[in-house]
Amino acid sequence: MLKHILVTDSTLRDGNHAVAHQLSAKQIALYAEAADKAGVPIVEVGHGNGLGASSMQVGLALEDDVTMLETARKHLTKSKLGIHVIPGFATIKRDLIRALDIGVDVVRVASHCTEADITQRHLGFVRERGKEAYGVLMMSHMASASVLVEEAQKMELYGAEGIIIMDSAGAYLPSDVEEKITALVNGLKVPVGFHAHNNLGMAIANSMTAIASGAKLLDATARGFGAGAGNAQIEVLAAVLERTGYITGIDFYGILDASDLAEKEVMPIVPTIKSESIVSGLSGVFSGFAKHVTRISKEYHVDQRDVYRELGKRKVVGGQEDIIIEVVMDLVKNRK
């Protein structure tokens, strides 16, 4: 029996975190064209925190949403154009309508793992417009399997055609993935997906555990280009999936070429698992904080590892970047 897996390439969205949201229109065009040629099913594009997120708090993007989406749309002829949407950052009237008019095909509406209620209007609107709508539960390591099922069921009720849980901090081990994906598969009627981060070096293993546990949707990026220590590498994932008998529709040589191009033209450095990334994963801290923590810690001569541990204790989540400076200042005070 054929085993199909739907892969979303988040290089041009999650990868934007790794460069402080400074991907250029030229870089977006180059990679979108390469991913399209490789037959990637969905190419996700935008600010690291999604549609409408460019701001002083979470980071100003080099290009505005319209420029990024119009550029990608021109270069995606086979691949679907996807976006990440967090209600609060993105409004329906200002942002979502405009994005759909540009030609976005797939909208993934995201919330913190215990706040699915905020996705109802956005998911409903996308379905009304006849576009594909998925629900995303971020920082999913912060909730039990039973709570994730409850929140995912809300998104399913709101019209989500699939639910993706994100290991936003790269905190999961395969046993965690098996427990939560299995619970979601058993508790939902729609397909389940997994978005891995590599802080503990488990991104590919966790992704494969997810599909072994019943997931049908996976996320990945070229060379793992993404927040913190990066994501599951799409070229490695494609190889492992092919070897284990799964079908993605992705041309293997094509995705190798796309990843080679990304390393040369899109990313200043290839993601590695640095010491602070490991501490971030162990502490359960959002990978998108990495650039902010590095910059502020250096400015005040504070050990990044201490910052991550304290952020983990406070259970800080994406959108609370302002607390990083608060934590750093507390560490400075305690040092005196």
PDB file of C-alpha atoms in Angstrom, residues 158-267:
ATOM      1  CA  TYR A 158     -13.552  25.402  13.395  1.00  0.00           C
ATOM      2  CA  GLY A 159     -12.813  23.904   9.972  1.00  0.00           C
ATOM      3  CA  ALA A 160      -9.130  22.916  10.072  1.00  0.00           C
ATOM      4  CA  GLU A 161      -8.404  20.219   7.476  1.00  0.00           C
ATOM      5  CA  GLY A 162      -5.391  19.004   9.419  1.00  0.00           C
ATOM      6  CA  ILE A 163      -3.597  19.755  12.694  1.00  0.00           C
ATOM      7  CA  ILE A 164       0.156  20.280  13.022  1.00  0.00           C
ATOM      8  CA  ILE A 165       1.923  20.344  16.375  1.00  0.00           C
ATOM      9  CA  MET A 166       5.165  22.293  16.541  1.00  0.00           C
ATOM     10  CA  ASP A 167       8.175  21.356  18.614  1.00  0.00           C
ATOM     11  CA  SER A 168       8.933  25.073  18.716  1.00  0.00           C
ATOM     12  CA  ALA A 169      11.709  24.689  21.283  1.00  0.00           C
ATOM     13  CA  GLY A 170      13.295  21.529  19.910  1.00  0.00           C
ATOM     14  CA  ALA A 171      12.527  19.916  23.258  1.00  0.00           C
ATOM     15  CA  TYR A 172      11.021  16.580  22.184  1.00  0.00           C
ATOM     16  CA  LEU A 173      12.509  13.114  22.282  1.00  0.00           C
ATOM     17  CA  PRO A 174      10.982  10.357  20.107  1.00  0.00           C
ATOM     18  CA  SER A 175       9.020   8.953  23.044  1.00  0.00           C
ATOM     19  CA  ASP A 176       7.318  12.344  23.509  1.00  0.00           C
ATOM     20  CA  VAL A 177       6.454  12.505  19.819  1.00  0.00           C
ATOM     21  CA  GLU A 178       5.023   8.976  19.830  1.00  0.00           C
ATOM     22  CA  GLU A 179       2.811   9.706  22.828  1.00  0.00           C
ATOM     23  CA  LYS A 180       1.367  12.954  21.503  1.00  0.00           C
ATOM     24  CA  ILE A 181       1.009  12.084  17.836  1.00  0.00           C
ATOM     25  CA  THR A 182      -0.670   8.779  18.699  1.00  0.00           C
ATOM     26  CA  ALA A 183      -3.144  10.581  20.977  1.00  0.00           C
ATOM     27  CA  LEU A 184      -3.936  13.145  18.265  1.00  0.00           C
ATOM     28  CA  VAL A 185      -4.354  10.535  15.530  1.00  0.00           C
ATOM     29  CA  ASN A 186      -6.766   8.610  17.754  1.00  0.00           C
ATOM     30  CA  GLY A 187      -8.648  11.737  18.805  1.00  0.00           C
ATOM     31  CA  LEU A 188      -9.129  13.461  15.438  1.00  0.00           C
ATOM     32  CA  LYS A 189     -10.783  12.759  12.105  1.00  0.00           C
ATOM     33  CA  VAL A 190      -8.392  15.001  10.144  1.00  0.00           C
ATOM     34  CA  PRO A 191      -4.708  14.308   9.350  1.00  0.00           C
ATOM     35  CA  VAL A 192      -2.035  15.111  11.934  1.00  0.00           C
ATOM     36  CA  GLY A 193       1.345  16.722  11.293  1.00  0.00           C
ATOM     37  CA  PHE A 194       4.644  17.473  13.004  1.00  0.00           C
ATOM     38  CA  HIS A 195       7.062  20.416  12.790  1.00  0.00           C
ATOM     39  CA  ALA A 196      10.492  19.572  14.218  1.00  0.00           C
ATOM     40  CA  HIS A 197      13.352  21.685  15.551  1.00  0.00           C
ATOM     41  CA  ASN A 198      16.852  20.347  16.016  1.00  0.00           C
ATOM     42  CA  ASN A 199      18.078  21.755  19.351  1.00  0.00           C
ATOM     43  CA  LEU A 200      18.721  18.268  20.713  1.00  0.00           C
ATOM     44  CA  GLY A 201      19.679  16.756  17.358  1.00  0.00           C
ATOM     45  CA  MET A 202      16.406  14.853  17.095  1.00  0.00           C
ATOM     46  CA  ALA A 203      14.618  16.594  14.203  1.00  0.00           C
ATOM     47  CA  ILE A 204      14.804  13.759  11.652  1.00  0.00           C
ATOM     48  CA  ALA A 205      14.307  11.017  14.246  1.00  0.00           C
ATOM     49  CA  ASN A 206      11.316  12.851  15.689  1.00  0.00           C
ATOM     50  CA  SER A 207       9.827  13.424  12.228  1.00  0.00           C
ATOM     51  CA  MET A 208      10.120   9.736  11.376  1.00  0.00           C
ATOM     52  CA  THR A 209       8.637   8.795  14.751  1.00  0.00           C
ATOM     53  CA  ALA A 210       5.722  11.098  13.993  1.00  0.00           C
ATOM     54  CA  ILE A 211       4.820   9.297  10.772  1.00  0.00           C
ATOM     55  CA  ALA A 212       5.390   5.906  12.369  1.00  0.00           C
ATOM     56  CA  SER A 213       2.808   7.037  14.942  1.00  0.00           C
ATOM     57  CA  GLY A 214       0.284   7.983  12.271  1.00  0.00           C
ATOM     58  CA  ALA A 215       1.145  11.533  11.172  1.00  0.00           C
ATOM     59  CA  LYS A 216       0.602  12.365   7.486  1.00  0.00           C
ATOM     60  CA  LEU A 217       2.089  15.879   7.377  1.00  0.00           C
ATOM     61  CA  LEU A 218       5.695  16.944   7.955  1.00  0.00           C
ATOM     62  CA  ASP A 219       7.592  20.237   7.846  1.00  0.00           C
ATOM     63  CA  ALA A 220      11.222  20.696   6.869  1.00  0.00           C
ATOM     64  CA  THR A 221      13.676  23.263   5.518  1.00  0.00           C
ATOM     65  CA  ALA A 222      16.732  23.368   3.258  1.00  0.00           C
ATOM     66  CA  ARG A 223      19.833  22.492   5.291  1.00  0.00           C
ATOM     67  CA  GLY A 224      17.553  22.758   8.339  1.00  0.00           C
ATOM     68  CA  PHE A 225      17.516  26.571   7.891  1.00  0.00           C
ATOM     69  CA  GLY A 226      15.332  27.890  10.712  1.00  0.00           C
ATOM     70  CA  ALA A 227      15.082  29.314  14.199  1.00  0.00           C
ATOM     71  CA  GLY A 228      17.657  28.327  16.811  1.00  0.00           C
ATOM     72  CA  ALA A 229      19.471  25.123  15.844  1.00  0.00           C
ATOM     73  CA  GLY A 230      17.212  24.847  12.814  1.00  0.00           C
ATOM     74  CA  ASN A 231      14.604  22.395  11.579  1.00  0.00           C
ATOM     75  CA  ALA A 232      14.488  18.951  10.032  1.00  0.00           C
ATOM     76  CA  GLN A 233      16.577  19.066   6.831  1.00  0.00           C
ATOM     77  CA  ILE A 234      14.279  18.624   3.870  1.00  0.00           C
ATOM     78  CA  GLU A 235      16.922  16.947   1.709  1.00  0.00           C
ATOM     79  CA  VAL A 236      17.712  14.421   4.464  1.00  0.00           C
ATOM     80  CA  LEU A 237      14.039  13.884   5.211  1.00  0.00           C
ATOM     81  CA  ALA A 238      13.309  13.269   1.522  1.00  0.00           C
ATOM     82  CA  ALA A 239      16.071  10.662   1.398  1.00  0.00           C
ATOM     83  CA  VAL A 240      14.957   8.864   4.553  1.00  0.00           C
ATOM     84  CA  LEU A 241      11.310   8.902   3.493  1.00  0.00           C
ATOM     85  CA  GLU A 242      12.196   7.471   0.086  1.00  0.00           C
ATOM     86  CA  ARG A 243      14.324   4.747   1.647  1.00  0.00           C
ATOM     87  CA  THR A 244      11.539   3.742   4.029  1.00  0.00           C
ATOM     88  CA  GLY A 245       8.909   3.543   1.298  1.00  0.00           C
ATOM     89  CA  TYR A 246       7.032   6.825   1.694  1.00  0.00           C
ATOM     90  CA  ILE A 247       5.921   8.956  -1.254  1.00  0.00           C
ATOM     91  CA  THR A 248       6.224  12.757  -1.174  1.00  0.00           C
ATOM     92  CA  GLY A 249       6.207  13.749  -4.849  1.00  0.00           C
ATOM     93  CA  ILE A 250       9.519  15.553  -4.283  1.00  0.00           C
ATOM     94  CA  ASP A 251      12.256  14.964  -6.841  1.00  0.00           C
ATOM     95  CA  PHE A 252      15.302  13.824  -4.860  1.00  0.00           C
ATOM     96  CA  TYR A 253      17.972  15.389  -7.065  1.00  0.00           C
ATOM     97  CA  GLY A 254      15.835  18.495  -7.357  1.00  0.00           C
ATOM     98  CA  ILE A 255      15.650  19.014  -3.602  1.00  0.00           C
ATOM     99  CA  LEU A 256      19.387  18.381  -3.297  1.00  0.00           C
ATOM    100  CA  ASP A 257      19.927  21.130  -5.875  1.00  0.00           C
ATOM    101  CA  ALA A 258      17.508  23.456  -4.064  1.00  0.00           C
ATOM    102  CA  SER A 259      19.312  22.916  -0.772  1.00  0.00           C
ATOM    103  CA  ASP A 260      22.703  23.518  -2.379  1.00  0.00           C
ATOM    104  CA  LEU A 261      21.364  26.767  -3.807  1.00  0.00           C
ATOM    105  CA  ALA A 262      19.927  27.776  -0.438  1.00  0.00           C
ATOM    106  CA  GLU A 263      23.284  27.282   1.263  1.00  0.00           C
ATOM    107  CA  LYS A 264      24.999  29.483  -1.316  1.00  0.00           C
ATOM    108  CA  GLU A 265      22.367  32.175  -1.879  1.00  0.00           C
ATOM    109  CA  VAL A 266      19.951  32.266   1.056  1.00  0.00           C
ATOM    110  CA  MET A 267      21.667  31.472   4.351  1.00  0.00           C
TER     111      MET A 267
END
